[in-house]
Amino acid sequence: MPEPLTSVTPVTSVAPVTSVTFPPAFLWGAATSAYQIEGAVREGGRTPSIWDTFSHTPGRTAGGEHGDIAVDHYHRYRDDVALMADLGLTAYRFSVSWPRVQPTGRGPAVQVGLDFYRRLVDELLAVGIKPALTLYHWDLPQELEDAGGWPERDTAYRFAEYAQIMGEALGDRVEQWITLNEPWCSAFLGYGSGVHAPGRTDPAASLKAAHHLNLAHGLSTSALRSAMPARNSIAVSLNSSVVRPASQSPADLAAARKIDDLANGVFHGPMLHGSYPQSLLDATRSITDWSYVHDGDLTLIHQPLDALGLNYYTPALVAAAEPTGPAPRADGHGASAHSPWPGADDVAFLQTPGERTEMGWTIDPTGLYDLILRYTREAPGLPLYVTENGAAYDDKPDPEGRVHDPERIAYLHGHLSAVRRAIADGADVRGYYLWSLMDNFEWAYGYEKRFGAVYVDYATLARTPKSSARWYGEAARTGTLPSAEGA
């Protein structure tokens, strides 16, 4: 196994480039997820997911908001695809709602649910937009959670059966597949800090969930390969953290290593190298004995991948905590008395300096550059995609109904410049998916945070492309970044 990188190097700069031109085949996409945009939660045989239950539980989401209607993409998908085509996008990453196609997480598919995704894919292909299908973006069928959820081994096998169903249904027309989106959030925010569905706060359960998500990835990869043409690409999207130490002291470097293991090594270790970092196992021995890792599991998880998706928003800055008092936890992952970092109570998360988005996340394109270069070394020869990157701002229409968002244009220009610099430095990055296509239900934040390039009036559900959408569309059509000046 290659020596894992520490991701604790000092901040590197991404020098400005005067002419930012991308390779001709580079994919210019946008991303969404099913629960955040579809609505129609009780149509076509769909049953509740853990996010339906969580968002309808008082006190779990801002204002008690939920995704029952979201932005009604289920009924408006044709208009949304036409909007993507008008903007000039060449790719669209969406997720499938597991309980829409397999309501209980077991048994045969509901054809009306599959038919929705067939129609969506056909609509995309008809206008020349490449579909990228994510099997799991956090909407576990509630019946599987009632049976124990991701901490239970059986959930991984149910997921593989679901993957088989989807591969057989859409493998003839979808070439890009992603097994899991951000399994770190599913495991550690869902079962550790409780700020995401299902809202459990059990450190041992969060580590078990991480392993079974890894197992689900491996089993589903094998299932997809058995069900689809060999030409199709299978990937996973990781929200790998860029973890930086507050200093080069041994204590701060050790703190950064611990968080790097929990954020990154817990997934890329088994997926890319076939083993968990020994330092991770040692640091969590007081929480779990890892006995749920069965003989042969790591071989099942360590399946060959065709690509790797990287989701990036902001770096993390950590230090060894002071010996007295609770460690500060400005980790950007929501407020909770329970930590999503099992075994890391001795690590302090510090506020990174610089300008911030509405999420309170520091804007730092150097983190994206560093992340891409890390995985260029971590997984040599594996094509990379930036499967999420974007920013939330307090966007509002002007009196003429236009939505001007120069901050997002500057954000995109900086991060896309970082991608292009990484390509120039040898990284095989083949596409970029802006998060998000449109404003939507932003999980526990409800509808407060707007990440979209397209503005949604939540009262009427009317869509209005923001100035950033037009800017991004021009980049997609020309393969060159327009100026961000005067945006």
Coordinates of C-alpha atoms in Angstrom, one line a residue:
M1 CA 0.0 0.0 0.0
P2 CA 1.4 3.4 -0.9
E3 CA 2.3 5.7 2.0
P4 CA -0.8 7.8 2.6
L5 CA -0.4 11.5 2.2
T6 CA -0.9 13.6 5.3
S7 CA -2.7 16.6 3.8
V8 CA -1.0 18.7 6.5
T9 CA 1.3 20.7 4.2
P10 CA 1.1 24.5 4.6
V11 CA -1.2 26.4 2.3
T12 CA -0.1 26.5 -1.3
S13 CA -1.0 29.2 -3.7
V14 CA -2.7 28.8 -7.1
A15 CA -1.1 31.3 -9.2
P16 CA -3.4 33.4 -11.5
V17 CA -3.5 32.3 -15.1
T18 CA -4.1 34.7 -17.8
S19 CA -5.7 32.3 -20.2
V20 CA -7.7 29.5 -18.5
T21 CA -8.5 27.0 -21.3
F22 CA -9.7 23.5 -20.6
P23 CA -9.3 20.3 -22.6
P24 CA -11.9 19.9 -25.3
A25 CA -13.4 16.8 -23.8
F26 CA -13.8 18.3 -20.3
L27 CA -17.3 17.9 -18.9
W28 CA -19.1 21.0 -17.7
G29 CA -21.8 19.8 -15.4
A30 CA -24.1 20.6 -12.5
A31 CA -25.3 18.4 -9.7
T32 CA -28.4 17.8 -7.6
S33 CA -29.8 15.1 -5.3
A34 CA -33.2 13.4 -5.3
Y35 CA -34.5 14.4 -1.9
Q36 CA -33.4 18.0 -2.3
I37 CA -35.2 18.7 -5.6
E38 CA -37.8 16.0 -6.6
G39 CA -40.7 16.4 -4.2
A40 CA -43.6 14.0 -5.0
V41 CA -42.7 12.0 -1.9
R42 CA -45.9 10.0 -1.9
E43 CA -46.4 9.5 -5.6
G44 CA -45.8 6.3 -7.7
G45 CA -45.4 4.0 -4.7
R46 CA -42.6 5.9 -3.1
T47 CA -42.3 5.3 0.7
P48 CA -40.5 7.4 3.3
S49 CA -36.7 7.7 3.4
I50 CA -34.8 8.6 6.6
W51 CA -34.8 12.2 5.4
D52 CA -38.6 12.2 5.2
T53 CA -38.8 11.0 8.8
F54 CA -36.0 13.3 10.0
S55 CA -37.3 16.5 8.4
H56 CA -40.7 15.9 9.8
T57 CA -39.4 15.5 13.3
P58 CA -39.7 18.8 15.2
G59 CA -36.5 20.6 15.8
R60 CA -34.4 18.7 13.3
T61 CA -34.5 21.2 10.4
A62 CA -34.6 25.0 10.2
G63 CA -38.2 26.1 10.5
G64 CA -39.3 22.5 10.4
E65 CA -38.9 22.6 6.6
H66 CA -38.9 19.4 4.5
G67 CA -38.6 18.0 1.0
D68 CA -42.3 17.1 0.4
I69 CA -42.4 19.4 -2.6
A70 CA -38.8 20.7 -2.6
V71 CA -38.6 22.3 -6.1
D72 CA -41.0 19.9 -7.7
H73 CA -38.4 18.5 -10.2
Y74 CA -40.4 15.3 -10.4
H75 CA -43.1 17.1 -12.4
R76 CA -40.9 19.8 -13.9
Y77 CA -37.9 17.7 -15.1
R78 CA -38.4 18.4 -18.8
D79 CA -38.3 22.2 -18.1
D80 CA -35.2 21.7 -16.0
V81 CA -33.4 19.7 -18.6
A82 CA -34.3 22.3 -21.2
L83 CA -32.9 25.0 -18.9
M84 CA -29.6 23.0 -18.6
A85 CA -29.4 22.7 -22.4
D86 CA -30.0 26.5 -22.7
L87 CA -27.2 27.2 -20.3
G88 CA -24.9 24.9 -22.4
L89 CA -24.2 22.2 -19.8
T90 CA -22.6 19.0 -21.2
A91 CA -23.2 16.8 -18.1
Y92 CA -25.7 16.4 -15.3
R93 CA -25.2 14.5 -12.1
F94 CA -28.4 13.4 -10.3
S95 CA -29.2 10.8 -7.7
V96 CA -31.9 8.2 -7.7
S97 CA -34.3 8.0 -4.8
W98 CA -33.9 4.5 -3.5
P99 CA -37.4 4.3 -1.9
R100 CA -38.9 5.6 -5.2
V101 CA -37.7 2.5 -7.1
Q102 CA -37.5 -0.1 -4.3
P103 CA -39.9 1.2 -1.6
T104 CA -38.9 -1.1 1.3
G105 CA -35.3 -1.5 0.3
R106 CA -36.1 -5.1 -0.6
G107 CA -37.7 -7.0 -3.4
P108 CA -38.6 -6.1 -6.9
A109 CA -38.6 -2.6 -8.3
V110 CA -41.6 -0.4 -8.8
Q111 CA -41.7 0.2 -12.5
V112 CA -43.4 3.7 -12.2
G113 CA -40.4 4.8 -10.2
L114 CA -37.9 3.4 -12.7
D115 CA -39.9 5.0 -15.5
F116 CA -39.3 8.4 -14.0
Y117 CA -35.6 8.0 -14.2
R118 CA -35.8 6.4 -17.7
R119 CA -37.7 9.5 -18.9
L120 CA -35.2 11.9 -17.2
V121 CA -32.2 10.1 -18.8
D122 CA -33.9 10.0 -22.3
E123 CA -34.6 13.7 -22.0
L124 CA -31.0 14.4 -21.1
L125 CA -29.6 12.3 -24.0
A126 CA -32.0 13.9 -26.4
V127 CA -30.4 17.3 -25.8
G128 CA -26.8 16.0 -25.7
I129 CA -26.3 16.1 -21.9
K130 CA -24.3 13.3 -20.4
P131 CA -26.1 11.7 -17.4
A132 CA -24.1 10.8 -14.3
L133 CA -26.2 8.7 -12.0
T134 CA -25.5 8.6 -8.2
L135 CA -27.1 5.6 -6.5
Y136 CA -27.1 6.9 -3.0
H137 CA -27.3 10.5 -1.8
W138 CA -28.4 9.8 1.7
D139 CA -32.1 8.7 1.3
L140 CA -32.0 5.3 2.9
P141 CA -35.5 3.6 2.9
Q142 CA -37.0 4.1 6.4
E143 CA -37.8 0.4 6.6
L144 CA -34.1 -0.4 6.4
E145 CA -33.3 2.1 9.1
D146 CA -36.0 0.6 11.3
A147 CA -34.1 -2.7 10.8
G148 CA -30.8 -1.1 12.0
G149 CA -29.7 1.1 9.1
W150 CA -26.1 1.4 8.0
P151 CA -24.6 0.1 11.3
E152 CA -26.2 -3.3 10.2
R153 CA -24.3 -5.4 7.7
D154 CA -27.4 -6.5 5.9
T155 CA -28.0 -3.0 4.6
A156 CA -24.9 -3.3 2.4
Y157 CA -26.3 -6.4 0.8
R158 CA -29.7 -4.7 0.3
F159 CA -27.8 -1.8 -1.4
A160 CA -26.1 -4.2 -3.8
E161 CA -29.5 -5.6 -4.8
Y162 CA -30.7 -2.1 -5.5
A163 CA -27.6 -1.4 -7.5
Q164 CA -28.3 -4.5 -9.6
I165 CA -31.8 -3.3 -10.3
M166 CA -30.6 0.1 -11.4
G167 CA -27.8 -1.3 -13.6
E168 CA -30.2 -3.5 -15.4
A169 CA -32.7 -0.7 -15.9
L170 CA -30.4 2.1 -17.0
G171 CA -27.0 0.6 -17.8
D172 CA -27.8 0.6 -21.5
R173 CA -28.0 4.4 -21.6
V174 CA -26.1 5.8 -18.6
E175 CA -22.4 5.4 -18.9
Q176 CA -21.3 7.3 -15.7
W177 CA -22.2 5.7 -12.4
I178 CA -21.4 6.8 -8.8
T179 CA -22.1 4.3 -6.0
L180 CA -22.2 6.6 -2.9
N181 CA -22.1 10.3 -2.4
E182 CA -20.1 11.5 0.7
P183 CA -20.3 8.4 2.8
W184 CA -18.6 10.4 5.5
C185 CA -21.7 12.4 6.0
S186 CA -23.9 9.4 6.0
A187 CA -21.9 7.7 8.7
F188 CA -20.6 10.5 10.9
L189 CA -23.3 13.2 10.6
G190 CA -26.1 10.6 10.5
Y191 CA -25.0 8.3 13.3
G192 CA -22.3 10.3 15.2
S193 CA -23.3 14.0 15.6
G194 CA -27.0 13.4 14.6
V195 CA -27.3 16.6 12.5
H196 CA -28.3 14.5 9.5
A197 CA -30.8 11.7 9.1
P198 CA -31.4 9.4 10.9
G199 CA -30.2 11.7 13.7
R200 CA -28.4 9.1 15.9
T201 CA -25.6 9.9 18.2
D202 CA -23.5 6.8 18.8
P203 CA -19.8 6.9 18.0
A204 CA -19.5 3.1 17.7
A205 CA -22.4 3.0 15.4
S206 CA -20.9 5.7 13.2
L207 CA -17.8 3.6 12.7
K208 CA -19.8 0.5 12.0
A209 CA -21.8 2.5 9.5
A210 CA -18.6 3.7 7.8
H211 CA -17.5 0.1 7.3
H212 CA -20.8 -1.1 6.0
L213 CA -21.0 1.9 3.6
N214 CA -17.6 0.8 2.3
L215 CA -18.9 -2.7 2.0
A216 CA -22.0 -1.4 0.1
H217 CA -19.7 0.4 -2.3
G218 CA -17.7 -2.7 -3.1
L219 CA -20.7 -5.0 -3.4
S220 CA -22.6 -2.5 -5.6
T221 CA -19.6 -2.0 -7.8
S222 CA -19.5 -5.8 -8.5
A223 CA -23.3 -5.8 -9.0
L224 CA -23.1 -3.0 -11.5
R225 CA -20.3 -4.7 -13.4
S226 CA -22.4 -7.8 -13.7
A227 CA -25.4 -5.9 -14.9
M228 CA -24.0 -3.3 -17.3
P229 CA -21.9 -3.0 -20.5
A230 CA -18.1 -3.0 -19.8
R231 CA -17.9 0.5 -21.3
N232 CA -19.6 2.1 -18.4
S233 CA -17.6 3.9 -15.7
I234 CA -18.1 3.3 -12.0
A235 CA -16.9 5.8 -9.4
V236 CA -17.5 6.9 -5.8
S237 CA -17.8 10.6 -4.7
L238 CA -15.9 11.3 -1.5
N239 CA -15.9 14.6 0.4
S240 CA -12.3 14.2 1.3
S241 CA -11.1 16.9 3.6
V242 CA -8.0 19.0 3.2
V243 CA -6.8 18.9 6.7
R244 CA -4.2 21.5 7.7
P245 CA -2.3 21.7 11.0
A246 CA -2.3 25.0 12.9
S247 CA 1.5 24.6 13.2
Q248 CA 4.2 22.1 12.4
S249 CA 4.5 21.1 16.1
P250 CA 4.4 17.3 16.7
A251 CA 1.1 17.7 18.6
D252 CA -0.6 19.6 15.9
L253 CA 0.7 17.2 13.2
A254 CA -0.6 14.3 15.2
A255 CA -4.0 16.0 15.5
A256 CA -4.1 16.5 11.7
R257 CA -3.2 12.9 11.1
K258 CA -6.0 11.7 13.4
I259 CA -8.6 13.9 11.5
D260 CA -7.2 12.9 8.1
D261 CA -7.7 9.2 9.0
L262 CA -11.3 9.9 10.1
A263 CA -12.2 12.1 7.2
N264 CA -10.3 10.4 4.4
G265 CA -8.4 7.2 5.3
V266 CA -11.5 5.5 6.7
F267 CA -12.9 5.4 3.1
H268 CA -10.0 5.7 0.6
G269 CA -7.9 3.3 2.6
P270 CA -10.1 0.2 1.9
M271 CA -11.5 1.5 -1.4
L272 CA -8.2 2.4 -3.0
H273 CA -5.7 0.3 -1.1
G274 CA -7.6 -2.6 0.5
S275 CA -6.9 -1.7 4.2
Y276 CA -7.8 0.7 7.0
P277 CA -5.0 2.9 8.3
Q278 CA -3.5 1.3 11.3
S279 CA -3.4 4.7 13.0
L280 CA -7.2 4.9 12.6
L281 CA -7.7 1.5 14.2
D282 CA -5.4 2.4 17.0
A283 CA -7.1 5.7 17.7
T284 CA -10.6 4.2 17.9
R285 CA -9.9 1.1 19.9
S286 CA -11.5 2.6 23.0
I287 CA -14.8 3.0 20.9
T288 CA -14.9 -0.2 18.9
D289 CA -13.0 -3.4 18.4
W290 CA -13.7 -3.4 14.6
S291 CA -14.9 -7.0 14.9
Y292 CA -17.6 -6.3 12.3
V293 CA -14.8 -6.3 9.6
H294 CA -15.2 -9.9 8.5
D295 CA -12.6 -11.9 6.7
G296 CA -12.7 -11.1 3.0
D297 CA -14.5 -7.7 3.5
L298 CA -11.5 -5.7 2.4
T299 CA -11.2 -7.6 -0.8
L300 CA -14.9 -7.1 -1.5
I301 CA -14.5 -3.3 -0.9
H302 CA -11.3 -2.9 -2.8
Q303 CA -12.8 -3.1 -6.3
P304 CA -11.2 -1.6 -9.3
L305 CA -12.6 1.9 -10.0
D306 CA -12.9 3.7 -13.4
A307 CA -12.9 7.2 -11.8
L308 CA -12.9 9.0 -8.5
G309 CA -15.2 11.8 -7.6
L310 CA -14.0 14.6 -5.3
N311 CA -16.4 17.0 -3.5
Y312 CA -14.7 20.1 -2.1
Y313 CA -16.0 23.2 -0.3
T314 CA -13.4 24.4 2.3
P315 CA -10.3 23.2 4.1
A316 CA -10.1 22.2 7.8
L317 CA -7.6 23.7 10.3
V318 CA -6.9 21.7 13.4
A319 CA -4.6 21.7 16.4
A320 CA -4.0 19.7 19.5
A321 CA -6.6 20.7 22.1
E322 CA -5.7 22.4 25.3
P323 CA -5.6 19.9 28.2
T324 CA -8.4 21.7 30.1
G325 CA -11.9 22.4 28.8
P326 CA -13.7 21.1 25.7
A327 CA -12.0 21.4 22.4
P328 CA -13.5 24.0 20.0
R329 CA -15.1 22.4 17.0
A330 CA -15.5 24.9 14.2
D331 CA -15.7 22.1 11.7
G332 CA -18.5 23.5 9.5
H333 CA -20.7 20.5 10.0
G334 CA -23.6 21.9 12.0
A335 CA -24.2 22.5 15.7
S336 CA -24.4 19.4 18.0
A337 CA -23.4 18.5 21.5
H338 CA -22.2 15.2 19.9
S339 CA -19.0 15.1 17.8
P340 CA -18.9 13.5 14.3
W341 CA -15.2 12.7 15.0
P342 CA -15.1 9.5 17.1
G343 CA -12.0 9.2 19.3
A344 CA -10.9 12.8 18.4
D345 CA -12.0 14.8 21.5
D346 CA -8.4 15.9 21.9
V347 CA -8.5 17.7 18.5
A348 CA -9.5 21.4 18.2
F349 CA -11.1 22.6 15.0
L350 CA -10.2 26.2 14.4
Q351 CA -11.7 28.9 12.2
T352 CA -9.7 29.2 9.0
P353 CA -8.9 32.8 8.0
G354 CA -10.4 34.5 5.0
E355 CA -13.6 35.5 3.3
R356 CA -16.6 33.2 3.9
T357 CA -19.8 32.0 2.2
E358 CA -23.2 32.0 3.8
M359 CA -22.4 28.6 5.2
G360 CA -19.6 30.2 7.2
W361 CA -17.1 28.2 5.1
T362 CA -13.8 29.9 4.1
I363 CA -13.2 30.4 0.4
D364 CA -9.9 28.8 -0.4
P365 CA -9.3 27.4 -4.0
T366 CA -5.9 26.2 -2.9
G367 CA -7.6 23.5 -1.0
L368 CA -9.2 22.1 -4.2
Y369 CA -5.8 22.2 -6.0
D370 CA -4.1 20.4 -3.1
L371 CA -6.9 17.8 -2.9
I372 CA -6.7 17.0 -6.6
L373 CA -2.9 16.7 -6.5
R374 CA -3.2 14.5 -3.4
Y375 CA -5.4 12.0 -5.2
T376 CA -3.3 12.2 -8.3
R377 CA -0.5 10.7 -6.1
E378 CA -2.8 8.6 -3.9
A379 CA -4.4 6.8 -6.9
P380 CA -2.1 7.2 -9.9
G381 CA -3.7 6.6 -13.3
L382 CA -7.3 7.0 -11.9
P383 CA -9.3 9.7 -13.7
L384 CA -10.7 12.4 -11.4
Y385 CA -13.9 14.4 -11.5
V386 CA -14.8 17.3 -9.2
T387 CA -18.3 16.0 -8.5
E388 CA -19.3 18.9 -6.2
N389 CA -18.0 22.4 -5.6
G390 CA -20.0 25.6 -5.0
A391 CA -21.1 28.3 -2.6
A392 CA -24.2 29.5 -0.8
Y393 CA -25.0 33.2 -0.9
D394 CA -28.0 35.3 0.2
D395 CA -29.2 35.7 -3.4
K396 CA -32.2 38.0 -4.1
P397 CA -33.9 39.2 -7.2
D398 CA -33.5 42.9 -8.1
P399 CA -36.6 45.0 -9.0
E400 CA -36.5 43.8 -12.6
G401 CA -36.4 40.1 -11.4
R402 CA -32.8 39.5 -12.2
V403 CA -30.5 37.7 -9.8
H404 CA -27.0 39.0 -9.9
D405 CA -24.4 37.0 -7.8
P406 CA -20.9 38.3 -8.5
E407 CA -19.6 36.5 -5.3
R408 CA -20.5 33.1 -6.8
I409 CA -18.9 34.1 -10.1
A410 CA -15.7 35.0 -8.3
Y411 CA -15.9 31.7 -6.3
L412 CA -16.3 29.6 -9.5
H413 CA -13.5 31.5 -11.3
G414 CA -11.1 30.9 -8.5
H415 CA -11.9 27.2 -8.1
L416 CA -12.1 26.4 -11.8
S417 CA -8.7 28.1 -12.1
A418 CA -7.4 25.8 -9.4
V419 CA -8.7 22.8 -11.4
R420 CA -7.1 24.0 -14.6
R421 CA -3.8 24.6 -12.8
A422 CA -4.0 21.0 -11.4
I423 CA -4.5 19.7 -14.9
A424 CA -1.5 21.7 -16.1
D425 CA 0.5 20.1 -13.2
G426 CA -0.3 16.6 -14.4
A427 CA -3.7 15.8 -12.8
D428 CA -6.2 13.8 -15.0
V429 CA -9.3 15.8 -14.2
R430 CA -12.0 15.1 -16.7
G431 CA -15.0 17.2 -15.5
Y432 CA -16.5 19.6 -13.0
Y433 CA -20.0 19.5 -11.5
L434 CA -21.2 22.7 -10.0
W435 CA -23.2 22.4 -6.8
S436 CA -25.9 23.1 -7.4
L437 CA -28.0 23.4 -10.5
M438 CA -30.7 25.3 -8.6
D439 CA -31.6 26.4 -5.1
N440 CA -33.1 23.5 -3.2
F441 CA -33.8 21.9 0.2
E442 CA -30.4 22.2 1.9
W443 CA -30.8 19.4 4.4
A444 CA -30.9 20.5 8.1
Y445 CA -30.7 24.1 6.9
G446 CA -34.0 23.8 5.1
Y447 CA -34.4 26.5 2.5
E448 CA -32.2 29.1 4.1
K449 CA -29.1 28.4 2.1
R450 CA -29.0 29.0 -1.6
F451 CA -26.3 27.1 -3.5
G452 CA -28.0 27.2 -6.9
A453 CA -26.8 28.8 -10.1
V454 CA -30.5 29.0 -10.9
Y455 CA -32.7 31.0 -8.5
V456 CA -35.9 29.3 -7.3
D457 CA -38.9 31.3 -6.0
Y458 CA -40.1 28.9 -3.4
A459 CA -43.6 30.4 -3.4
T460 CA -44.1 29.9 -7.2
L461 CA -41.3 27.5 -8.0
A462 CA -40.3 29.7 -10.9
R463 CA -36.7 29.2 -12.0
T464 CA -34.5 32.2 -12.9
P465 CA -30.9 31.7 -14.0
K466 CA -28.6 33.9 -11.9
S467 CA -25.7 35.7 -13.6
S468 CA -23.4 32.9 -12.4
A469 CA -25.4 30.4 -14.5
R470 CA -24.9 32.5 -17.6
W471 CA -21.2 32.9 -16.7
Y472 CA -20.8 29.2 -16.2
G473 CA -22.7 28.4 -19.4
E474 CA -20.3 30.6 -21.4
A475 CA -17.4 28.7 -19.9
A476 CA -19.1 25.4 -20.8
R477 CA -19.6 26.5 -24.4
T478 CA -16.1 28.0 -24.9
G479 CA -14.0 25.8 -22.7
T480 CA -12.4 29.1 -21.4
L481 CA -13.2 31.0 -18.2
P482 CA -14.8 34.4 -18.8
S483 CA -13.4 37.2 -16.7
A484 CA -14.7 37.5 -13.2
E485 CA -14.0 41.2 -13.2
G486 CA -17.0 43.4 -13.0
A487 CA -19.2 40.4 -12.4

